[in-house]
PDB file of C-alpha atoms and ligand atoms in Angstrom:
ATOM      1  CA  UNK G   1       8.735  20.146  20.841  1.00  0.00           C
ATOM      2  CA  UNK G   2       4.886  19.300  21.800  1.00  0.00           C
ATOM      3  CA  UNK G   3       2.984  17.111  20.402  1.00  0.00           C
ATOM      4  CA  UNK G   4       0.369  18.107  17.684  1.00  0.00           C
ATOM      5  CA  UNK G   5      -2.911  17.150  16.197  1.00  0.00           C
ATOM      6  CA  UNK G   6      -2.267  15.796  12.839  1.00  0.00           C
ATOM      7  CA  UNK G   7      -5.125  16.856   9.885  1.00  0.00           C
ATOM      8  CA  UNK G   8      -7.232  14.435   8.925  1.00  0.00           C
ATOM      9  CA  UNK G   9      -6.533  12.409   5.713  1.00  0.00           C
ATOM     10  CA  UNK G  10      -9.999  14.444   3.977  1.00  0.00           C
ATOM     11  CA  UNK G  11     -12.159  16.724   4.654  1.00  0.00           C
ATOM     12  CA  UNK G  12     -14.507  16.643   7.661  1.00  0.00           C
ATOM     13  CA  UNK G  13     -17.196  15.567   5.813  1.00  0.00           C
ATOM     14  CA  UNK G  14     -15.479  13.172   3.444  1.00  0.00           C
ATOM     15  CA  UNK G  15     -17.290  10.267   4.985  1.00  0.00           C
ATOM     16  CA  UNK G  16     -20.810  11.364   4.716  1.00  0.00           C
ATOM     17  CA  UNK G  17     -23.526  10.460   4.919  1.00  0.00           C
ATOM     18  CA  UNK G  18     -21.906   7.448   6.977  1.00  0.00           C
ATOM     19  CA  UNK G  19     -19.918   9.379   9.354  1.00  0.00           C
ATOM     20  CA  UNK G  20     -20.745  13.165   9.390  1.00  0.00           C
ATOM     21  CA  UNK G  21     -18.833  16.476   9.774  1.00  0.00           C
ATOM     22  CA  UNK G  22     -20.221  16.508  13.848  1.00  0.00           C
ATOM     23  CA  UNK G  23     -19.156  13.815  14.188  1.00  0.00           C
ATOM     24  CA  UNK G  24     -15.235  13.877  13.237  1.00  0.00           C
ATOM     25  CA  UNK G  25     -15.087  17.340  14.300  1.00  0.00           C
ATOM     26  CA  UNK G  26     -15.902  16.387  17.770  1.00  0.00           C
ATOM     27  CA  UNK G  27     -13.893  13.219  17.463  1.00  0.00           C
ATOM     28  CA  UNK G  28     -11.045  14.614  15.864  1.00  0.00           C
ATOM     29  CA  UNK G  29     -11.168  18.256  17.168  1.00  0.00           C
ATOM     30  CA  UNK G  30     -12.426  17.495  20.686  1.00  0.00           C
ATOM     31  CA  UNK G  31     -11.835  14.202  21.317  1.00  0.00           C
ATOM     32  CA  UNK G  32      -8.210  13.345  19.542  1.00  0.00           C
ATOM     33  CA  UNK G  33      -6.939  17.106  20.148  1.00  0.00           C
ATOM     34  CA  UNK G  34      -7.468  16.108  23.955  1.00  0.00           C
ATOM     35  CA  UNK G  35      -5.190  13.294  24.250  1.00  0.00           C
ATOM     36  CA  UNK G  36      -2.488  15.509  22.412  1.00  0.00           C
ATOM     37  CA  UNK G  37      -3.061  18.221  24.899  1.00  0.00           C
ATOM     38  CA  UNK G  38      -3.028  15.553  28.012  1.00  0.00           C
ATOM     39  CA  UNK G  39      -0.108  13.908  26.712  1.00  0.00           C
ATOM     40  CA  UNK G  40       1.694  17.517  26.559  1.00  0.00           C
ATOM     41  CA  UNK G  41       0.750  18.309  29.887  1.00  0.00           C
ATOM     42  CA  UNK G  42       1.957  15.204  31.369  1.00  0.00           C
ATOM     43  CA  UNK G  43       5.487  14.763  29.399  1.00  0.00           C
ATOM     44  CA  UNK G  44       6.302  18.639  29.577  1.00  0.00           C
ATOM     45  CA  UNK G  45       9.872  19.373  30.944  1.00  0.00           C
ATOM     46  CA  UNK G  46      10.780  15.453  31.135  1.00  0.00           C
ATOM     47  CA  UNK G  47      13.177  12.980  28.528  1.00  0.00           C
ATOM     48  CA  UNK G  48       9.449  11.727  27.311  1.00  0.00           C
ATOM     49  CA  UNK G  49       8.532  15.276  26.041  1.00  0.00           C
ATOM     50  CA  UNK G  50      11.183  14.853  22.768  1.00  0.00           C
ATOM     51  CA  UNK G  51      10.318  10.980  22.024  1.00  0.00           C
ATOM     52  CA  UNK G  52       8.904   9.209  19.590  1.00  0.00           C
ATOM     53  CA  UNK G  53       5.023   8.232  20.288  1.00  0.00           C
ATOM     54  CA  UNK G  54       5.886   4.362  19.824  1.00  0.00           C
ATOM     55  CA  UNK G  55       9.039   4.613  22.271  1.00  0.00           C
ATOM     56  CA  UNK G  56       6.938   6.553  24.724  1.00  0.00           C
ATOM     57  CA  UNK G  57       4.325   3.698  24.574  1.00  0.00           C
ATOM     58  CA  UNK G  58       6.356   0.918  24.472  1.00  0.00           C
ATOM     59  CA  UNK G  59       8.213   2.492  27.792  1.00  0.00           C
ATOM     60  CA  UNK G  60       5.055   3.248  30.146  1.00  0.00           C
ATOM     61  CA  UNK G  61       2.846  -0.117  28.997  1.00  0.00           C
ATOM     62  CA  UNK G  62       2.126  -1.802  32.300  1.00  0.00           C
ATOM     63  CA  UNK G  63       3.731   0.742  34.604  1.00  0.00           C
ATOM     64  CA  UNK G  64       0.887   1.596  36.536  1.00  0.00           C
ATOM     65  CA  UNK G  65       2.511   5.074  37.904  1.00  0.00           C
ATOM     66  CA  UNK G  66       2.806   6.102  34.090  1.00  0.00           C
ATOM     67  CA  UNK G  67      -0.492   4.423  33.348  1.00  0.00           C
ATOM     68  CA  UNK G  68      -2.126   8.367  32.527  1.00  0.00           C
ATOM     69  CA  UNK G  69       1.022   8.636  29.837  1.00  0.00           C
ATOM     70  CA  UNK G  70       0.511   5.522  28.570  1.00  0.00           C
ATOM     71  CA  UNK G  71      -3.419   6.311  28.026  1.00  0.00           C
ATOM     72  CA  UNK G  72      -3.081   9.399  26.036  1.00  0.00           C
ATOM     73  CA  UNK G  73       0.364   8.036  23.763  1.00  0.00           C
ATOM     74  CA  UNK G  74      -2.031   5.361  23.094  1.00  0.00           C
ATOM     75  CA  UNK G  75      -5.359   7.042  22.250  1.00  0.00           C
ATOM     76  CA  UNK G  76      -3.079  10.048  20.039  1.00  0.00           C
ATOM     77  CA  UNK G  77      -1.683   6.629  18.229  1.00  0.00           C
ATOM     78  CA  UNK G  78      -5.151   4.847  17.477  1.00  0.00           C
ATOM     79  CA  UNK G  79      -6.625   8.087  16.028  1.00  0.00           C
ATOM     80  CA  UNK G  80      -4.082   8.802  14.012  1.00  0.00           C
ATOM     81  CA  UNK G  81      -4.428   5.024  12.529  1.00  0.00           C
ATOM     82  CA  UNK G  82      -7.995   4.945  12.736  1.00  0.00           C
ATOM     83  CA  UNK G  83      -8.285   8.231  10.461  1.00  0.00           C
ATOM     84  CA  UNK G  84      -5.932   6.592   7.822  1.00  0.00           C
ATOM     85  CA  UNK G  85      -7.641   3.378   8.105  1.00  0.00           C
ATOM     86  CA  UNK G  86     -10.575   4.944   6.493  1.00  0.00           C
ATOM     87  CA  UNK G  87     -11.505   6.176   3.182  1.00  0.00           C
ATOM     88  CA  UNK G  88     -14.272   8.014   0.986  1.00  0.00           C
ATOM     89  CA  UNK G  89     -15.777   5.076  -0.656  1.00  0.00           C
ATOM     90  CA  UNK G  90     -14.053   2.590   0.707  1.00  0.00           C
ATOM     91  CA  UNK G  91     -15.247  -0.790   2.384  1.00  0.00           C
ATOM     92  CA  UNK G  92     -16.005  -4.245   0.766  1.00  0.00           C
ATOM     93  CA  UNK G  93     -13.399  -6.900  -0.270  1.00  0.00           C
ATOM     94  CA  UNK G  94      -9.975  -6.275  -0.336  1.00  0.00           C
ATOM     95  CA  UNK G  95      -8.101  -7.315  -3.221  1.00  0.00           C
ATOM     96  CA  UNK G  96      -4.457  -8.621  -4.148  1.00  0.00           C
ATOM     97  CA  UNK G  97      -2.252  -9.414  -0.890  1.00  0.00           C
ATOM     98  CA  UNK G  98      -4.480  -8.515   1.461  1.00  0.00           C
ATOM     99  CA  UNK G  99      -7.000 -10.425   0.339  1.00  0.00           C
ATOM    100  CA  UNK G 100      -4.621 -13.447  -0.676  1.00  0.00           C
ATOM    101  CA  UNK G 101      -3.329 -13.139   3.211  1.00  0.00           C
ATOM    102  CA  UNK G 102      -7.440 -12.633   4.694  1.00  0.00           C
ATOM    103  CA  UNK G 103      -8.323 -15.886   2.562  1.00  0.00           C
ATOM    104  CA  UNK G 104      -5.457 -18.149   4.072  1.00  0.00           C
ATOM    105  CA  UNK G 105      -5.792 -16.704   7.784  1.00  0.00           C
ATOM    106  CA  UNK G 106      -9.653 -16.996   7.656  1.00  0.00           C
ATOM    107  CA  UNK G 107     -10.560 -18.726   4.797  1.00  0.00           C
ATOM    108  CA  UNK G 108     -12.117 -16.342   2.779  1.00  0.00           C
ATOM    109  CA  UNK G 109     -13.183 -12.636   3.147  1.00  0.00           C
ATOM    110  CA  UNK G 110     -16.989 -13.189   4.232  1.00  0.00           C
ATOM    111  CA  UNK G 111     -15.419 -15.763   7.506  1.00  0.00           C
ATOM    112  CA  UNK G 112     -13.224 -12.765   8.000  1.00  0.00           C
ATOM    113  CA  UNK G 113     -15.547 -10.117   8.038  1.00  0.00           C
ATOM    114  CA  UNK G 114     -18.488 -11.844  10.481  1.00  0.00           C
ATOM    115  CA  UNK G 115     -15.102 -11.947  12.791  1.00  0.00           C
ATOM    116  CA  UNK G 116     -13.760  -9.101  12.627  1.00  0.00           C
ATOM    117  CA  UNK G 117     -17.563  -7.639  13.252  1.00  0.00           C
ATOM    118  CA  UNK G 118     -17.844  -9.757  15.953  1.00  0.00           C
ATOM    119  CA  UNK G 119     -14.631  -8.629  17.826  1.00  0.00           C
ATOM    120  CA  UNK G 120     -16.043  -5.034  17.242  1.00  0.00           C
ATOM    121  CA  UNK G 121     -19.534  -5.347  18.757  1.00  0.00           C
ATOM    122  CA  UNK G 122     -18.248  -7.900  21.847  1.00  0.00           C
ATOM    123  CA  UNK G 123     -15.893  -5.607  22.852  1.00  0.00           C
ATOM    124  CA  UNK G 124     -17.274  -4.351  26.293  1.00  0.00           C
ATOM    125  CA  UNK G 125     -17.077  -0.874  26.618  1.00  0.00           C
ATOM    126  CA  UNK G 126     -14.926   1.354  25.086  1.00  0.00           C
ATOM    127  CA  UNK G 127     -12.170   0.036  22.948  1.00  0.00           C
ATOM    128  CA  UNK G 128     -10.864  -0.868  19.109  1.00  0.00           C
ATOM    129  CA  UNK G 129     -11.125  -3.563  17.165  1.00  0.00           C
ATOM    130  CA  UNK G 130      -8.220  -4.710  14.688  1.00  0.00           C
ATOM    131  CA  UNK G 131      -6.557  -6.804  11.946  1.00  0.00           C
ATOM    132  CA  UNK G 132      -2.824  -6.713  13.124  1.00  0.00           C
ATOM    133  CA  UNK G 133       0.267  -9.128  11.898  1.00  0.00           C
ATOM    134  CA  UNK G 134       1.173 -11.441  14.598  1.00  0.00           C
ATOM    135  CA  UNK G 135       4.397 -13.349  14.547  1.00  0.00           C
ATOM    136  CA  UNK G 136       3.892 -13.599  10.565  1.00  0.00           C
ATOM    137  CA  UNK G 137       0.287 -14.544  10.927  1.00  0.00           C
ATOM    138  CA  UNK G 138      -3.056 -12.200  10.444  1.00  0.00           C
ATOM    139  CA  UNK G 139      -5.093 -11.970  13.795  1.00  0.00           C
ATOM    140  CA  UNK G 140      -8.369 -10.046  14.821  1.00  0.00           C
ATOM    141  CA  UNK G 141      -7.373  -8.691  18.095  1.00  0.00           C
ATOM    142  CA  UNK G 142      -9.805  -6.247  20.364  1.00  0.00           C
ATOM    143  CA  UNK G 143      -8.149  -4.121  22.780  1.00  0.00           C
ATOM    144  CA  UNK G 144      -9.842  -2.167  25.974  1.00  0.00           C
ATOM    145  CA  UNK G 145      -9.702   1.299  26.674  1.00  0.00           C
ATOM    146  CA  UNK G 146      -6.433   2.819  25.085  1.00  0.00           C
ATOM    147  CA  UNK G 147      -4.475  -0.352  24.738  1.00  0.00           C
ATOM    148  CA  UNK G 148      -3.351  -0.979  21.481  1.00  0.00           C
ATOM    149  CA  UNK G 149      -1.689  -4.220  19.239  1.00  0.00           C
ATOM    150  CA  UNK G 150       1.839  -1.896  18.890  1.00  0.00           C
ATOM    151  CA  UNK G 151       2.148  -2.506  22.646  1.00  0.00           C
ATOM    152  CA  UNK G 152       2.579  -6.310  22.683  1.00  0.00           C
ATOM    153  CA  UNK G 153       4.639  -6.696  19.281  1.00  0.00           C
ATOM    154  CA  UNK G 154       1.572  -6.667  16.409  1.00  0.00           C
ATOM    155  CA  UNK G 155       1.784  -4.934  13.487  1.00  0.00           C
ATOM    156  CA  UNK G 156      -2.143  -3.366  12.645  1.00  0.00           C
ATOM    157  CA  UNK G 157      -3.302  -2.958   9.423  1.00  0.00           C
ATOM    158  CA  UNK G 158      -6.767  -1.788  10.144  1.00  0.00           C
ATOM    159  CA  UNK G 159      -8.498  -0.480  13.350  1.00  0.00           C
ATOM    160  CA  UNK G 160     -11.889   0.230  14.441  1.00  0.00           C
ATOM    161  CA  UNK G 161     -12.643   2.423  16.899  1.00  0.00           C
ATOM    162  CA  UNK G 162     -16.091   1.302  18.981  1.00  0.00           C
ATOM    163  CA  UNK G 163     -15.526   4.029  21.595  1.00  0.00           C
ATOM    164  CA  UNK G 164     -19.171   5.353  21.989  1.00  0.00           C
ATOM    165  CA  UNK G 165     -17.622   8.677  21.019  1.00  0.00           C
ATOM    166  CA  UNK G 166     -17.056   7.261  17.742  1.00  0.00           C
ATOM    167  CA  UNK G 167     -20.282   6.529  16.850  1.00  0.00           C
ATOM    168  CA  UNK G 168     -23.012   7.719  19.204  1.00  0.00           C
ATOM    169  CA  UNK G 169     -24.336  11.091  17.191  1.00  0.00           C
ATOM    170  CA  UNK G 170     -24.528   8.635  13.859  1.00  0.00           C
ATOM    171  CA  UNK G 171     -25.808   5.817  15.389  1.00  0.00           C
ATOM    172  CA  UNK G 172     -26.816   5.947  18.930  1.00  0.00           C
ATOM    173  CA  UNK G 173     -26.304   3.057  20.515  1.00  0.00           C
ATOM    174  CA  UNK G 174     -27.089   0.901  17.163  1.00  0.00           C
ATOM    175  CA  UNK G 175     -22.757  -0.676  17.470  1.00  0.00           C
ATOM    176  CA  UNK G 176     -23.410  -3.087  14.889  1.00  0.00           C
ATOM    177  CA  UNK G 177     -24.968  -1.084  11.681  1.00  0.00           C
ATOM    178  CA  UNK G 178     -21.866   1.986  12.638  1.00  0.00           C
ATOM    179  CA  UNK G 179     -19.469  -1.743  12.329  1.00  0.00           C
ATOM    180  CA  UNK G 180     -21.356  -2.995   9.328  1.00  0.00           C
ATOM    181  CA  UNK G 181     -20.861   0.481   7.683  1.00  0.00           C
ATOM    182  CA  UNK G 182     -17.305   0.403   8.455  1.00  0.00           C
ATOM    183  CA  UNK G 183     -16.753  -2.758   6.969  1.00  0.00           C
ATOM    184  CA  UNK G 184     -18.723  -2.186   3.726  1.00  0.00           C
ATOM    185  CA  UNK G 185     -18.368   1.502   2.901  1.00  0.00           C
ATOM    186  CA  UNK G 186     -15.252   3.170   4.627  1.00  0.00           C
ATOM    187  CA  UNK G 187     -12.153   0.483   5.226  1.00  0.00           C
ATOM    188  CA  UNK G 188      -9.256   1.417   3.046  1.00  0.00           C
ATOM    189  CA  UNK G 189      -7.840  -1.884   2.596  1.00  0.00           C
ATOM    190  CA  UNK G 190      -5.057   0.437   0.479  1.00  0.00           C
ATOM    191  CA  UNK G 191      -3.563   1.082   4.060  1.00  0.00           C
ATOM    192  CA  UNK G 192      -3.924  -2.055   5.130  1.00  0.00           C
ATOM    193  CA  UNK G 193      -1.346  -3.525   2.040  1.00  0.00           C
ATOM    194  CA  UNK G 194       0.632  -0.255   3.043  1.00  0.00           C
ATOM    195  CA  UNK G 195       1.120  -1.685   6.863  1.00  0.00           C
ATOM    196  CA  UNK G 196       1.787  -5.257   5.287  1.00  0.00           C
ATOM    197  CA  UNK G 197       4.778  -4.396   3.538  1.00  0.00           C
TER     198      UNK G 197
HETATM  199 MN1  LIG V   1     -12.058   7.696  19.429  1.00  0.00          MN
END
């Protein structure tokens, strides 16, 4: 049983104008539909072929002889989150839980959102930026590369994804408006309340 490339949540240009059609359908069609293809190639005919995505990441994090399995479970994960973590017209405040739990871990949505931008435009190279649930507590978190918050015990919420591939036919090399836009016009903070239960 392989692996497959989920749809995405809308259409491929559901996002416009702030993320385009070339843009997801290389990200989703090229870019996502590679990991599922690596990850196929390097669990065929073994125990890790049949197994869950989270069990398969939680098993090779830090083994550095499974480190190529570990990449591609990881990256198939994030997109899959990422897609659901936006929305067609979504972005601003949050309201009701979220934004009850965002006001007493930061103190308000606009201390939240210069740090969650922050997180998203320091992170060197490629990598995500998230809101997770930490031990009962919400945390901005950046991760490198593939890592992700579901292999050290966080619960996301919301991800970005500042891999240039993300962003570079929108916006070049301009990280901080494609972050701004996330924030204001595409986070669906509905899937956010989702992952907080
Ligand atoms: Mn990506």
């Amino acid at each position: 049983m392989a692996f497959e490339l989920p749809a995405l949540p809308y259409a491929n240009n559901a996002l416009e104008p702030y993320i385009t059609a070339r843009t997801l359908d290389f990200h989703h069609g090229k870019h996502h539909n590679a990991y599922i293809v690596n990850l196929n190639n390097l669990t065929k005919d073994t125990p890790l072929a049949s197994a869950p995505l989270e069990r398969i990441i939680l098993d090779t994090v830090g083994d550095a002889a499974k480190a190529g399995i570990f990449n591609n479970a990881a990256q198939v994960w994030n997109h899959t989150f990422y897609w659901k973590a936006m929305k067609p017209k979504g972005g601003g405040a949050p309201t009701g839980n979220v934004a009850a739990r965002i006001d007493e871990a930061f103190g308000g949505y606009v201390a939240f959102r210069e740090q969650f931008k922050t997180a998203a435009v320091t992170q060197f190279g490629s990598g995500w930026a998230w809101l997770v649930l930490d031990g009962g507590s919400l945390k901005i978190v950046k991760t490198g590369n593939a890592d992700t918050p579901i292999a050290h015990g966080q619960t996301p919420l919301i991800t970005c994804d500042v891999w240039e591939h993300a962003y570079y036919l929108d916006y070049q090399n301009r990280r901080p408006d494609y972050v701004d836009t996330f924030l204001d016009h595409l986070v669906n903070w509905d899937f956010a309340a989702d992952n907080l239960g």
